[in-house]
Coordinates of C-alpha atoms in Angstrom, one line a residue:
Chain A
M96 CA 33.7 -18.6 -167.8
T97 CA 32.1 -21.4 -165.9
T98 CA 33.6 -23.9 -163.4
V99 CA 33.1 -27.4 -164.8
L100 CA 35.1 -29.4 -162.3
K101 CA 36.0 -28.7 -158.7
T102 CA 37.8 -30.5 -155.9
D103 CA 37.7 -29.5 -152.3
D104 CA 40.5 -30.7 -150.1
L105 CA 40.7 -33.9 -152.0
R106 CA 42.8 -36.4 -150.2
K107 CA 43.8 -40.0 -150.7
Q108 CA 45.9 -42.1 -148.4
F109 CA 47.3 -45.5 -148.9
G110 CA 48.2 -46.5 -145.4
E111 CA 51.0 -44.1 -144.3
L112 CA 51.5 -42.7 -147.8
T113 CA 49.5 -39.6 -148.8
A114 CA 49.2 -39.8 -152.5
V115 CA 46.9 -36.8 -153.0
D116 CA 47.2 -34.2 -150.3
N117 CA 44.3 -31.8 -149.9
V118 CA 44.1 -30.8 -153.5
S119 CA 41.6 -28.0 -154.1
I120 CA 41.3 -27.0 -157.8
E121 CA 38.7 -25.4 -160.0
I122 CA 38.7 -26.2 -163.7
D123 CA 37.2 -23.5 -166.0
D124 CA 35.6 -24.2 -169.3
D125 CA 37.5 -21.6 -171.3
K126 CA 41.0 -23.0 -170.9
I127 CA 43.0 -26.1 -171.7
T128 CA 44.4 -27.1 -168.3
S129 CA 47.5 -29.3 -168.0
I130 CA 48.3 -31.2 -164.9
I131 CA 51.9 -32.0 -164.7
G132 CA 54.4 -33.3 -162.1
P133 CA 57.3 -35.6 -161.7
N134 CA 56.8 -39.3 -161.5
G135 CA 55.0 -40.2 -158.3
A136 CA 53.5 -36.8 -157.9
G137 CA 50.1 -38.2 -157.6
K138 CA 48.7 -37.4 -161.0
T139 CA 47.4 -40.9 -161.7
T140 CA 45.9 -41.2 -158.3
F141 CA 44.3 -37.8 -158.8
Y142 CA 42.8 -39.0 -162.1
N143 CA 41.6 -42.2 -160.5
L144 CA 39.8 -40.2 -157.8
L145 CA 38.2 -37.9 -160.3
T146 CA 37.0 -40.8 -162.4
G147 CA 35.6 -42.8 -159.5
V148 CA 38.1 -45.6 -159.9
L149 CA 39.4 -44.9 -156.4
Q150 CA 37.4 -43.5 -153.4
P151 CA 38.9 -40.5 -151.7
T152 CA 39.9 -40.6 -148.1
G153 CA 38.6 -37.1 -147.6
G154 CA 37.3 -34.1 -149.5
S155 CA 34.8 -33.9 -152.3
I156 CA 34.6 -33.7 -156.1
W157 CA 32.0 -31.6 -158.0
L158 CA 31.2 -31.9 -161.6
R159 CA 29.0 -29.9 -164.0
S160 CA 26.5 -32.4 -165.2
G161 CA 24.7 -32.0 -168.5
D162 CA 23.4 -28.5 -169.0
Q163 CA 23.0 -27.8 -165.3
N164 CA 24.5 -24.7 -163.8
E165 CA 25.0 -26.1 -160.4
L166 CA 27.8 -28.5 -159.8
T167 CA 26.9 -32.1 -158.9
D168 CA 28.6 -34.0 -156.1
V169 CA 30.3 -37.0 -157.6
T170 CA 32.6 -37.8 -154.7
D171 CA 31.2 -41.3 -154.1
A172 CA 30.1 -42.1 -157.6
E173 CA 31.2 -45.2 -159.5
P174 CA 33.2 -44.8 -162.7
H175 CA 30.1 -45.3 -164.9
E176 CA 28.2 -42.8 -162.9
V177 CA 31.0 -40.2 -163.2
A178 CA 31.0 -40.8 -167.0
Q179 CA 27.2 -40.4 -167.2
A180 CA 27.5 -37.2 -165.2
G181 CA 29.7 -35.7 -167.9
L182 CA 33.3 -36.6 -167.2
S183 CA 35.1 -38.6 -169.9
R184 CA 38.7 -39.8 -170.0
S185 CA 41.3 -41.3 -172.2
Y186 CA 44.0 -43.6 -170.9
Q187 CA 47.8 -43.4 -170.8
I188 CA 48.0 -47.1 -171.8
T189 CA 45.7 -47.4 -174.8
N190 CA 42.4 -48.8 -173.6
I191 CA 40.0 -49.3 -176.5
F192 CA 37.9 -52.2 -177.6
E193 CA 40.7 -53.9 -179.6
G194 CA 38.6 -56.7 -181.1
L195 CA 36.0 -54.3 -182.6
T196 CA 36.3 -52.0 -185.6
V197 CA 36.8 -48.3 -185.1
R198 CA 33.2 -47.6 -186.0
E199 CA 31.9 -50.2 -183.5
N200 CA 34.1 -48.7 -180.8
V201 CA 32.4 -45.4 -181.3
R202 CA 29.0 -47.1 -181.5
V203 CA 29.5 -48.5 -178.1
A204 CA 30.1 -45.0 -176.7
R205 CA 27.0 -43.7 -178.6
I206 CA 24.8 -46.5 -177.3
S207 CA 25.9 -45.7 -173.8
H208 CA 25.2 -42.0 -174.4
E209 CA 21.8 -42.7 -175.9
G210 CA 20.9 -45.0 -172.9
T211 CA 19.9 -47.9 -175.1
R212 CA 22.3 -50.4 -173.8
L213 CA 19.5 -52.8 -172.6
D214 CA 17.7 -52.7 -175.9
F215 CA 18.1 -56.3 -177.2
R216 CA 15.4 -56.2 -179.8
S217 CA 16.6 -53.6 -182.3
R218 CA 19.6 -53.8 -184.6
A219 CA 22.7 -52.2 -183.2
T220 CA 23.2 -50.5 -186.6
G221 CA 19.5 -49.8 -187.1
D222 CA 19.2 -46.3 -185.6
E223 CA 20.0 -43.8 -188.4
S224 CA 20.5 -40.8 -186.1
V225 CA 23.0 -42.8 -184.0
E226 CA 24.8 -43.9 -187.2
A227 CA 24.9 -40.2 -188.3
D228 CA 26.4 -39.2 -184.9
I229 CA 29.0 -41.9 -185.2
E230 CA 29.9 -40.7 -188.7
E231 CA 30.3 -37.2 -187.4
I232 CA 32.6 -38.2 -184.6
L233 CA 34.7 -40.3 -187.0
E234 CA 35.0 -37.3 -189.3
L235 CA 35.8 -34.9 -186.5
T236 CA 38.7 -37.1 -185.4
G237 CA 39.8 -38.0 -188.9
L238 CA 39.1 -41.7 -188.6
T239 CA 36.6 -42.0 -191.4
D240 CA 39.0 -43.8 -193.7
I241 CA 39.8 -46.5 -191.2
A242 CA 36.3 -46.7 -189.8
D243 CA 35.8 -50.4 -190.6
T244 CA 39.2 -51.6 -189.7
P245 CA 39.5 -53.8 -186.6
C246 CA 41.3 -51.8 -183.9
D247 CA 43.9 -54.5 -183.2
T248 CA 45.3 -54.0 -186.7
L249 CA 45.7 -50.2 -186.3
S250 CA 49.0 -48.3 -185.8
H251 CA 49.8 -46.9 -182.3
G252 CA 48.9 -43.4 -183.4
E253 CA 45.6 -44.5 -184.8
K254 CA 44.7 -46.3 -181.7
R255 CA 45.5 -43.2 -179.6
T256 CA 43.1 -41.3 -181.9
V257 CA 40.4 -43.9 -181.4
E258 CA 41.0 -43.5 -177.7
I259 CA 40.1 -39.8 -178.1
A260 CA 37.1 -40.4 -180.3
L261 CA 35.7 -42.8 -177.8
A262 CA 36.0 -40.4 -174.9
L263 CA 34.4 -37.6 -177.0
A264 CA 31.6 -39.7 -178.2
I265 CA 29.8 -39.5 -174.9
E266 CA 29.7 -35.7 -175.2
P267 CA 31.4 -35.0 -171.9
N268 CA 31.6 -31.6 -170.2
V269 CA 35.1 -32.4 -169.1
F270 CA 37.6 -34.5 -171.0
L271 CA 40.6 -35.8 -169.0
M272 CA 43.4 -36.8 -171.3
D273 CA 46.0 -39.0 -169.7
E274 CA 49.2 -38.6 -171.6
P275 CA 47.7 -38.3 -175.1
T276 CA 51.1 -38.5 -176.8
A277 CA 52.4 -41.5 -174.8
G278 CA 54.5 -43.7 -177.0
M279 CA 54.1 -41.6 -180.1
N280 CA 56.8 -40.7 -182.7
P281 CA 57.3 -36.9 -183.4
T282 CA 55.1 -36.9 -186.5
E283 CA 52.2 -38.5 -184.6
V284 CA 52.7 -36.1 -181.7
T285 CA 52.4 -33.1 -184.1
E286 CA 49.2 -34.7 -185.5
I287 CA 47.6 -35.4 -182.2
V288 CA 48.4 -31.9 -180.8
S289 CA 46.7 -30.2 -183.8
L290 CA 43.8 -32.6 -183.4
I291 CA 43.4 -31.6 -179.7
R292 CA 43.5 -28.0 -180.7
E293 CA 40.8 -28.5 -183.4
L294 CA 38.7 -30.5 -181.1
D295 CA 39.0 -27.9 -178.3
A296 CA 37.9 -25.2 -180.7
D297 CA 35.0 -27.3 -182.2
L298 CA 33.6 -28.8 -179.1
D299 CA 32.0 -27.7 -175.8
A300 CA 34.1 -30.2 -173.8
T301 CA 36.7 -28.7 -171.5
F302 CA 40.1 -30.4 -171.9
V303 CA 42.3 -31.4 -169.0
V304 CA 45.6 -32.9 -170.0
T305 CA 48.4 -34.7 -168.2
E306 CA 51.5 -35.0 -170.2
H307 CA 55.2 -35.8 -169.9
N308 CA 56.2 -34.1 -173.1
M309 CA 56.9 -30.5 -172.0
D310 CA 56.8 -29.1 -175.5
V311 CA 53.3 -30.4 -175.9
V312 CA 52.3 -29.0 -172.5
T313 CA 53.6 -25.5 -173.2
D314 CA 52.1 -25.7 -176.7
I315 CA 48.5 -26.5 -175.8
S316 CA 48.0 -25.3 -172.3
D317 CA 46.4 -22.1 -171.2
R318 CA 47.0 -23.0 -167.6
I319 CA 49.4 -25.4 -165.9
V320 CA 48.9 -27.0 -162.6
V321 CA 52.0 -28.7 -161.1
L322 CA 51.6 -31.5 -158.6
A323 CA 54.4 -32.6 -156.4
E324 CA 54.2 -35.1 -153.6
G325 CA 50.4 -35.1 -153.9
A326 CA 49.9 -31.4 -153.4
I327 CA 49.6 -28.4 -155.8
L328 CA 53.1 -26.8 -156.1
A329 CA 52.3 -24.2 -158.7
D330 CA 49.3 -23.1 -160.7
G331 CA 49.2 -20.5 -163.5
T332 CA 50.0 -19.6 -167.1
P333 CA 52.7 -21.7 -168.8
Q334 CA 55.2 -18.8 -168.7
D335 CA 54.7 -18.2 -165.0
V336 CA 54.8 -21.8 -164.1
L337 CA 57.9 -22.7 -166.1
A338 CA 59.7 -19.7 -164.7
D339 CA 58.9 -20.9 -161.1
E340 CA 62.1 -22.1 -159.4
R341 CA 60.2 -24.5 -157.2
V342 CA 58.9 -26.3 -160.3
T343 CA 62.4 -26.7 -161.8
E344 CA 63.6 -28.0 -158.4
A345 CA 60.8 -30.5 -158.1
Y346 CA 61.6 -31.9 -161.5
L347 CA 65.4 -32.0 -161.0
G348 CA 65.2 -33.2 -157.5
S349 CA 63.1 -36.2 -158.3
D350 CA 64.0 -39.5 -159.8
S351 CA 62.5 -38.7 -163.1
V352 CA 64.7 -37.8 -166.0
Chain B
M277 CA 41.8 -51.3 -199.6
S278 CA 38.7 -53.0 -201.0
A279 CA 38.9 -56.0 -203.2
T280 CA 37.7 -54.0 -206.2
D281 CA 41.2 -52.5 -206.4
T282 CA 42.5 -55.7 -207.9
S283 CA 41.2 -56.0 -211.4
S284 CA 42.4 -59.5 -212.4
R285 CA 39.7 -61.8 -213.7
V286 CA 40.7 -64.6 -211.4
S287 CA 40.1 -62.5 -208.3
R288 CA 36.7 -61.3 -209.7
F289 CA 35.7 -64.9 -210.3
R290 CA 36.8 -65.8 -206.8
S291 CA 34.8 -63.1 -205.2
A292 CA 31.8 -64.0 -207.3
V293 CA 32.0 -67.5 -205.9
A294 CA 32.3 -66.1 -202.4
E295 CA 29.4 -63.7 -202.8
G296 CA 27.3 -66.6 -204.1
W297 CA 27.1 -67.8 -200.5
T298 CA 24.6 -65.2 -199.5
R299 CA 22.9 -65.5 -196.2
E300 CA 19.6 -66.3 -197.9
R301 CA 21.0 -69.2 -200.0
F302 CA 22.7 -70.5 -196.9
G303 CA 19.4 -70.3 -195.0
V304 CA 17.5 -72.2 -197.7
L305 CA 20.2 -74.9 -197.9
G306 CA 20.2 -75.2 -194.2
A307 CA 16.4 -75.6 -194.0
L308 CA 16.6 -78.2 -196.8
A309 CA 19.2 -80.1 -194.9
L310 CA 17.1 -80.0 -191.7
I311 CA 14.1 -81.4 -193.6
L312 CA 16.2 -84.1 -195.3
I313 CA 17.4 -85.3 -191.9
T314 CA 13.9 -86.4 -190.9
F315 CA 14.3 -89.2 -193.5
A316 CA 17.5 -90.4 -192.0
P317 CA 17.8 -93.7 -190.0
P318 CA 16.4 -93.3 -186.5
F319 CA 19.7 -93.3 -184.8
Q320 CA 21.1 -90.6 -187.0
V321 CA 18.0 -88.5 -186.3
Y322 CA 18.6 -89.0 -182.6
L323 CA 22.3 -88.1 -183.0
F324 CA 21.5 -85.0 -184.9
T325 CA 18.9 -84.0 -182.3
D326 CA 21.5 -84.5 -179.7
F327 CA 23.8 -82.2 -181.7
L328 CA 21.2 -79.5 -181.9
V329 CA 20.5 -79.6 -178.1
V330 CA 24.2 -79.5 -177.2
S331 CA 24.7 -76.7 -179.7
L332 CA 22.0 -74.6 -178.0
F333 CA 23.6 -75.4 -174.6
A334 CA 26.9 -74.2 -175.9
L335 CA 25.4 -71.2 -177.7
G336 CA 23.8 -70.0 -174.5
F337 CA 27.0 -70.5 -172.7
N338 CA 28.9 -68.6 -175.3
L339 CA 26.7 -65.6 -175.0
L340 CA 28.5 -65.2 -171.6
Y341 CA 31.9 -66.5 -172.7
G342 CA 32.6 -65.5 -176.2
Y343 CA 30.5 -62.3 -176.2
T344 CA 30.9 -61.0 -172.7
G345 CA 34.2 -62.5 -171.6
L346 CA 33.0 -64.5 -168.6
L347 CA 33.9 -68.2 -168.5
S348 CA 31.2 -70.1 -166.5
F349 CA 32.0 -73.5 -165.3
G350 CA 28.5 -74.0 -163.8
H351 CA 26.1 -73.7 -166.7
G352 CA 25.1 -77.3 -166.1
L353 CA 23.0 -75.9 -163.3
F354 CA 20.7 -74.2 -165.8
Y355 CA 20.8 -77.2 -168.1
A356 CA 19.6 -79.3 -165.2
G357 CA 17.1 -76.6 -164.2
G358 CA 15.3 -76.7 -167.5
A359 CA 15.4 -80.5 -167.5
Y360 CA 14.1 -80.9 -163.9
G361 CA 11.5 -78.2 -164.5
I362 CA 9.8 -80.1 -167.3
A363 CA 10.4 -83.5 -165.8
I364 CA 8.6 -82.6 -162.5
V365 CA 5.7 -80.9 -164.3
L366 CA 5.3 -84.1 -166.5
R367 CA 5.4 -86.3 -163.5
D368 CA 3.3 -84.3 -161.0
L369 CA 1.0 -82.2 -163.1
G370 CA 0.4 -84.4 -166.1
P371 CA -2.9 -85.9 -164.9
M372 CA -4.2 -82.5 -163.8
I373 CA -3.5 -80.9 -167.1
A374 CA -5.1 -83.9 -168.9
D375 CA -8.3 -83.2 -166.8
I376 CA -8.4 -79.6 -168.0
V377 CA -7.5 -79.9 -171.7
G378 CA -8.7 -83.4 -172.4
T379 CA -6.5 -86.5 -173.0
G380 CA -6.1 -85.9 -176.7
I381 CA -3.7 -83.1 -176.8
S382 CA -2.7 -83.1 -173.1
P383 CA 0.8 -84.5 -173.6
L384 CA 1.7 -81.7 -176.0
V385 CA 0.2 -79.0 -173.7
T386 CA 2.0 -80.6 -170.7
F387 CA 5.2 -80.6 -172.6
M388 CA 4.8 -76.9 -173.4
I389 CA 3.8 -75.9 -169.9
G390 CA 6.7 -78.0 -168.6
G391 CA 9.0 -76.1 -171.0
V392 CA 7.8 -72.8 -169.7
V393 CA 8.1 -73.9 -166.1
G394 CA 11.6 -75.1 -166.7
L395 CA 12.5 -71.8 -168.3
V396 CA 11.0 -69.8 -165.5
L397 CA 12.7 -72.0 -162.9
V398 CA 16.1 -71.4 -164.5
I399 CA 15.5 -67.6 -164.6
I400 CA 14.5 -67.7 -160.9
V401 CA 17.8 -69.5 -160.1
A402 CA 19.9 -67.4 -162.4
V403 CA 18.9 -64.0 -161.0
P404 CA 20.6 -64.5 -157.5
V405 CA 23.3 -66.8 -158.8
G406 CA 24.2 -64.3 -161.5
W407 CA 24.0 -61.3 -159.2
L408 CA 26.6 -62.9 -156.9
S409 CA 28.8 -64.3 -159.6
V410 CA 29.2 -61.3 -161.9
R411 CA 30.9 -59.4 -159.0
L412 CA 33.9 -61.7 -159.7
Q413 CA 35.9 -62.0 -162.8
E414 CA 38.2 -64.4 -164.7
I415 CA 39.2 -67.4 -162.7
Y416 CA 37.1 -66.3 -159.7
F417 CA 34.0 -66.1 -161.8
A418 CA 34.8 -69.6 -163.2
L419 CA 35.2 -70.9 -159.6
I420 CA 32.1 -69.4 -158.2
T421 CA 30.0 -70.7 -161.0
L422 CA 31.6 -74.1 -160.6
A423 CA 30.7 -74.0 -156.9
F424 CA 27.1 -73.0 -157.7
G425 CA 26.8 -75.9 -160.2
M426 CA 28.1 -78.4 -157.7
L427 CA 25.9 -77.0 -155.0
G428 CA 23.0 -77.7 -157.4
Y429 CA 24.4 -81.2 -157.9
S430 CA 24.4 -81.8 -154.1
L431 CA 20.9 -80.4 -153.7
I432 CA 19.5 -82.5 -156.5
I433 CA 21.1 -85.7 -155.1
Q434 CA 20.1 -85.1 -151.5
D435 CA 16.7 -84.0 -152.5
P436 CA 15.6 -82.1 -149.4
A437 CA 12.2 -81.2 -150.9
G438 CA 11.4 -84.6 -152.2
L439 CA 11.1 -83.4 -155.8
T440 CA 14.2 -84.6 -157.6
N441 CA 14.3 -88.3 -156.7
G442 CA 18.0 -88.3 -155.8
T443 CA 20.6 -90.0 -157.8
D444 CA 18.1 -91.8 -160.0
G445 CA 16.7 -88.6 -161.4
V446 CA 13.2 -88.0 -162.7
I447 CA 11.9 -90.2 -165.6
V448 CA 10.4 -88.2 -168.4
L449 CA 7.4 -89.7 -170.2
L450 CA 6.3 -87.5 -173.0
G451 CA 3.2 -89.4 -174.0
T452 CA 1.3 -89.6 -177.2
V453 CA -0.9 -86.9 -178.7
D454 CA -4.2 -88.2 -180.2
L455 CA -5.8 -86.0 -182.8
G456 CA -8.9 -87.6 -184.1
G457 CA -7.4 -90.9 -184.9
T458 CA -3.8 -89.8 -185.8
S459 CA -1.6 -90.4 -182.9
L460 CA 1.8 -88.8 -182.6
R461 CA 4.3 -90.0 -180.0
I462 CA 6.1 -86.8 -178.9
G463 CA 9.1 -88.8 -177.7
G464 CA 9.3 -90.5 -181.1
R465 CA 12.6 -89.7 -182.7
R466 CA 11.3 -87.9 -185.7
I467 CA 8.6 -86.0 -183.9
Y468 CA 11.1 -85.0 -181.2
Y469 CA 13.6 -84.0 -183.8
V470 CA 11.0 -81.6 -185.4
I471 CA 10.2 -80.1 -182.0
S472 CA 13.8 -79.7 -181.2
T473 CA 14.7 -78.2 -184.5
I474 CA 11.9 -75.6 -184.4
T475 CA 12.9 -74.7 -180.8
V476 CA 16.7 -74.5 -181.5
V477 CA 16.2 -72.5 -184.7
A478 CA 13.9 -70.1 -182.9
A479 CA 16.2 -69.8 -179.9
T480 CA 19.3 -69.4 -182.2
Y481 CA 17.5 -66.6 -184.1
G482 CA 16.8 -64.9 -180.7
V483 CA 20.4 -65.1 -179.6
W484 CA 21.5 -63.9 -183.0
R485 CA 19.2 -60.9 -182.7
I486 CA 20.6 -60.2 -179.2
V487 CA 24.2 -60.3 -180.2
N488 CA 23.5 -57.9 -183.0
S489 CA 21.5 -55.5 -180.9
P490 CA 22.7 -52.5 -178.9
F491 CA 22.7 -54.9 -175.9
G492 CA 25.0 -57.3 -177.6
T493 CA 27.3 -54.6 -178.8
I494 CA 27.8 -53.5 -175.2
C495 CA 28.5 -57.2 -174.2
K496 CA 31.4 -57.3 -176.7
A497 CA 32.7 -54.0 -175.4
I498 CA 32.7 -55.4 -171.9
R499 CA 34.5 -58.5 -173.1
E500 CA 37.2 -56.3 -174.7
S501 CA 37.7 -53.9 -171.8
P502 CA 35.3 -53.6 -168.8
D503 CA 37.0 -50.6 -167.3
R504 CA 36.9 -48.8 -170.7
A505 CA 33.2 -49.6 -170.9
A506 CA 32.7 -48.2 -167.4
A507 CA 34.6 -45.0 -168.3
L508 CA 32.0 -44.5 -171.1
G509 CA 29.1 -44.7 -168.7
I510 CA 28.3 -48.4 -168.9
D511 CA 27.4 -50.2 -165.7
A512 CA 29.5 -53.3 -166.6
S513 CA 28.4 -55.3 -163.6
H514 CA 24.7 -54.8 -164.3
H515 CA 25.2 -55.6 -167.9
R516 CA 27.0 -58.8 -167.1
W517 CA 24.2 -59.8 -164.8
M518 CA 21.6 -59.3 -167.5
T519 CA 23.7 -61.3 -169.9
F520 CA 24.1 -64.0 -167.3
I521 CA 20.3 -64.3 -167.0
I522 CA 19.7 -64.4 -170.7
S523 CA 22.5 -66.9 -171.2
A524 CA 21.1 -69.1 -168.4
A525 CA 17.6 -68.9 -170.0
V526 CA 19.0 -70.2 -173.4
V527 CA 20.8 -73.0 -171.6
G528 CA 17.5 -73.7 -169.7
I529 CA 15.7 -74.2 -173.1
A530 CA 18.4 -76.6 -174.1
G531 CA 17.9 -78.4 -170.8
V532 CA 14.2 -78.8 -171.4
L533 CA 15.0 -80.4 -174.8
R534 CA 17.7 -82.6 -173.2
A535 CA 15.2 -84.1 -170.7
G536 CA 12.8 -85.2 -173.4
L537 CA 15.7 -86.5 -175.6
A538 CA 17.2 -88.5 -172.7
S539 CA 13.9 -89.5 -171.2
V540 CA 15.3 -88.6 -167.8
A541 CA 16.4 -85.5 -165.9
S542 CA 19.4 -86.7 -164.0
P543 CA 21.7 -85.1 -161.5
G544 CA 24.7 -85.5 -163.8
L545 CA 23.3 -82.6 -165.9
T546 CA 24.5 -80.1 -163.3
H547 CA 27.8 -81.9 -162.6
W548 CA 30.9 -79.9 -163.7
S549 CA 31.7 -82.4 -166.3
T550 CA 28.4 -81.5 -168.1
S551 CA 29.2 -77.8 -167.8
A552 CA 32.6 -78.6 -169.4
I553 CA 30.8 -79.9 -172.5
A554 CA 29.6 -76.4 -173.3
V555 CA 33.1 -75.1 -172.7
I556 CA 34.8 -77.7 -174.8
A557 CA 32.3 -77.5 -177.7
T558 CA 32.6 -73.7 -177.7
V559 CA 36.4 -73.7 -177.6
I560 CA 36.7 -76.3 -180.3
G561 CA 34.3 -74.5 -182.6
G562 CA 35.5 -71.0 -181.9
A563 CA 34.2 -68.8 -179.2
T564 CA 34.5 -65.6 -181.2
Y565 CA 32.1 -66.8 -183.9
F566 CA 28.4 -66.9 -183.6
Y567 CA 28.2 -70.4 -185.1
G568 CA 31.3 -71.7 -183.3
P569 CA 29.3 -73.6 -180.7
F570 CA 27.4 -75.4 -183.4
V571 CA 30.6 -76.5 -185.2
G572 CA 32.2 -77.5 -181.9
A573 CA 29.1 -79.5 -180.8
F574 CA 29.1 -81.1 -184.2
I575 CA 32.7 -82.2 -183.9
F576 CA 32.3 -83.3 -180.3
L577 CA 29.3 -85.5 -180.9
Y578 CA 30.2 -86.9 -184.3
I579 CA 33.8 -87.7 -183.4
R580 CA 32.5 -89.5 -180.3
W581 CA 30.1 -91.4 -182.5
A582 CA 32.8 -92.2 -185.1
I583 CA 35.0 -93.5 -182.4
S584 CA 32.2 -95.5 -180.9
R585 CA 32.1 -97.5 -184.2
F586 CA 35.4 -99.0 -183.2
P587 CA 34.7 -100.9 -179.9
A588 CA 38.4 -101.3 -179.3
L589 CA 38.8 -97.5 -179.2
E590 CA 35.6 -96.6 -177.5
A591 CA 37.0 -96.8 -174.0
Y592 CA 39.7 -94.2 -175.0
W593 CA 37.4 -91.7 -176.8
E594 CA 38.1 -89.1 -174.2
L595 CA 41.8 -89.5 -174.9
F596 CA 41.2 -88.7 -178.6
F597 CA 39.2 -85.8 -177.5
G598 CA 41.8 -84.5 -175.2
A599 CA 44.3 -84.7 -178.0
L600 CA 42.0 -82.8 -180.3
L601 CA 41.4 -80.1 -177.7
I602 CA 45.1 -79.7 -177.2
A603 CA 45.6 -79.4 -181.0
V604 CA 42.9 -76.7 -181.2
V605 CA 44.1 -74.7 -178.3
L606 CA 47.7 -74.8 -179.5
F607 CA 47.2 -74.3 -183.2
F608 CA 43.7 -72.8 -183.8
K609 CA 43.1 -70.1 -181.3
Q610 CA 40.0 -69.2 -183.2
G611 CA 38.7 -72.7 -183.1
A612 CA 37.5 -74.8 -186.1
V613 CA 35.5 -72.0 -187.6
G614 CA 38.6 -69.8 -187.5
G615 CA 40.5 -72.6 -189.2
L616 CA 37.8 -73.0 -191.8
L617 CA 37.7 -69.3 -192.6
L618 CA 41.5 -69.3 -192.9
L619 CA 41.2 -72.2 -195.3
R620 CA 38.5 -70.5 -197.3
D621 CA 40.6 -67.3 -197.6
R622 CA 43.5 -69.4 -198.7
V623 CA 41.5 -71.2 -201.3
L624 CA 39.6 -68.2 -202.6
G625 CA 42.7 -66.0 -202.2
N626 CA 40.8 -63.1 -200.7
N627 CA 40.1 -61.4 -197.5
D628 CA 36.6 -60.1 -198.0
D629 CA 34.0 -60.2 -195.3
S630 CA 31.0 -61.2 -197.4
D631 CA 30.8 -64.6 -195.6
P632 CA 27.5 -66.2 -194.9
G633 CA 28.2 -67.4 -191.4
G634 CA 27.6 -64.2 -189.5
R635 CA 31.3 -64.1 -188.7
E636 CA 32.3 -61.8 -185.9
N637 CA 34.9 -59.3 -186.5
T638 CA 37.3 -60.3 -183.8
V639 CA 40.7 -61.2 -185.0
D640 CA 43.2 -63.2 -183.1
P641 CA 45.2 -60.6 -181.2
G642 CA 48.2 -62.9 -181.1
E643 CA 48.5 -63.1 -184.9
Q644 CA 47.8 -59.4 -185.4
A645 CA 50.2 -58.1 -182.8
S646 CA 53.1 -58.2 -185.2
A647 CA 51.1 -56.4 -187.9
A648 CA 50.1 -53.7 -185.4
S649 CA 53.5 -53.0 -184.2
D650 CA 54.8 -52.6 -187.7
H651 CA 52.8 -49.6 -188.6
E652 CA 55.2 -47.7 -190.9
D653 CA 53.7 -49.3 -194.0
E654 CA 50.0 -49.2 -192.9
P655 CA 48.2 -47.4 -195.7
G656 CA 45.6 -46.0 -193.3
N657 CA 48.3 -44.2 -191.4
D658 CA 49.5 -42.2 -194.4
N659 CA 45.9 -41.3 -195.4
M660 CA 45.3 -40.0 -191.9
A661 CA 48.4 -38.0 -191.9
T662 CA 47.6 -36.2 -195.2
D663 CA 44.0 -35.6 -194.0
R664 CA 45.2 -33.9 -190.9
G665 CA 47.7 -31.9 -192.9
D666 CA 44.9 -30.6 -195.1
D667 CA 42.7 -29.6 -192.2
T668 CA 45.2 -27.4 -190.4

């Protein structure tokens, strides 16, 4: 067991409002961790802090970068620096390169990973090892059949899968999945859950998931962290957390349904 | 889903016709056409050269707009930069260069040095202007580039350094090359057409290579979603900056050619109305297609020419153009190239991608939205579902 992501007293304030309140958490590489909480609990802000989209008011963020054993301080890093350091994310509202094909989407991520983005002399499709890597990722995520389809013609479920393929293609140490089943029908949910399971088994990346669908959460998580009003309310195995009265109270007492 | 699924003879014939337009054949035909134009009447040669130069201007602009998603309203600054660069070299350094290389070929050498100076000047300007501009996006980017363009306009007119000759501009005299008895006037329409064609074809090939390189792939990703690109480890701001500089350099080359064609480098080149020509040509042609700027520039210049044949209408040519622009924006979101491809697909009755024009794979999001939402009958969806089922 190794810690791949750690926050120390992470804090974010918007004026008077404390969106994330001294959150200290360690994510281990041998578990799928879910971060849940009622609407307004600070999940999104927490994600935005981790990914460098927002700068914290206080505290620090540490990430396992590449093969290093020591954690790297990424508290003040820009989003692209966080990604380069080994943290990848998927979005709640699908955020992929809609105008490009599935294969091109993955190619973008591979070019970034290979560090060849400023190469304007070679052909984008000319590197055989990159193309083989793309193929592998497409196969892993079951996208091979639709590889050359423009993303804006894909179904919602397929787009969500491209979202995952993109995030994985940069070979992250930590993969933050923001609501992977958002907007999906039950069949698609079943598919994506089994995909997440497979990927977690096949890959080195450590999965961290936020999710509204409690069935999915209990199904895939080894550990659940509950955020409420910006702070950690409960932290433990799914059984323990769901049995916790404070958790039930936080959910029922909030505006969320 | 491929076209081979359909086995009817008609469709096979149609795809054979479509595949006949290979890139190679297209290239050969294009080269033949370019050679044939040298035999056209002088005015037509001039008009076609004008078309090539405006095309390159719009092509450079579109590297930033269509490929990276940044709408610049100040690319006239770099058009003018190239033009003034060569004009000032021709005016001030011509005699010196003639002393060094001899009078015979000095006009050609001066022209080439001037071109390089124009290009370098543009890059020097584009580095800081781009660095400041790419920090902003969308309308703010358009406004700051507009401001830089108009700043250039003011500086050229006020001429604080005594280089640009104010509102009159700098006259460009290209001179005559004398090679052992044969004399070639560089500014002559046919010679200048040949020079422009070679330059534009070479620059176009360069841009084509760039958009198909890893660099260009990242540009397209940034156009589609800058924050997604950043989340994959791409420094979007830096990449935009690099694209801005390359885009400006291409426009600078067009500016160099413009100076020789117009025989003057004038302040109007950096006025926003000149920057707008690149925008309009690109939008009319189709910003998402590599050759869109060419088609747009062709329509722009040849419609203007056609209207000018009717003196009664000439005063209103901008009105015609405005109407055309409205029609394109309203009905052809993918521009004329998009419209032509749609027409081709209708005529050939297919949807294959073996087209010769280096078409980009962007599809109009508006038209595809309905198809995307209706995903129950997507064949790909079913395939994926069964694949997953087998795996688990």
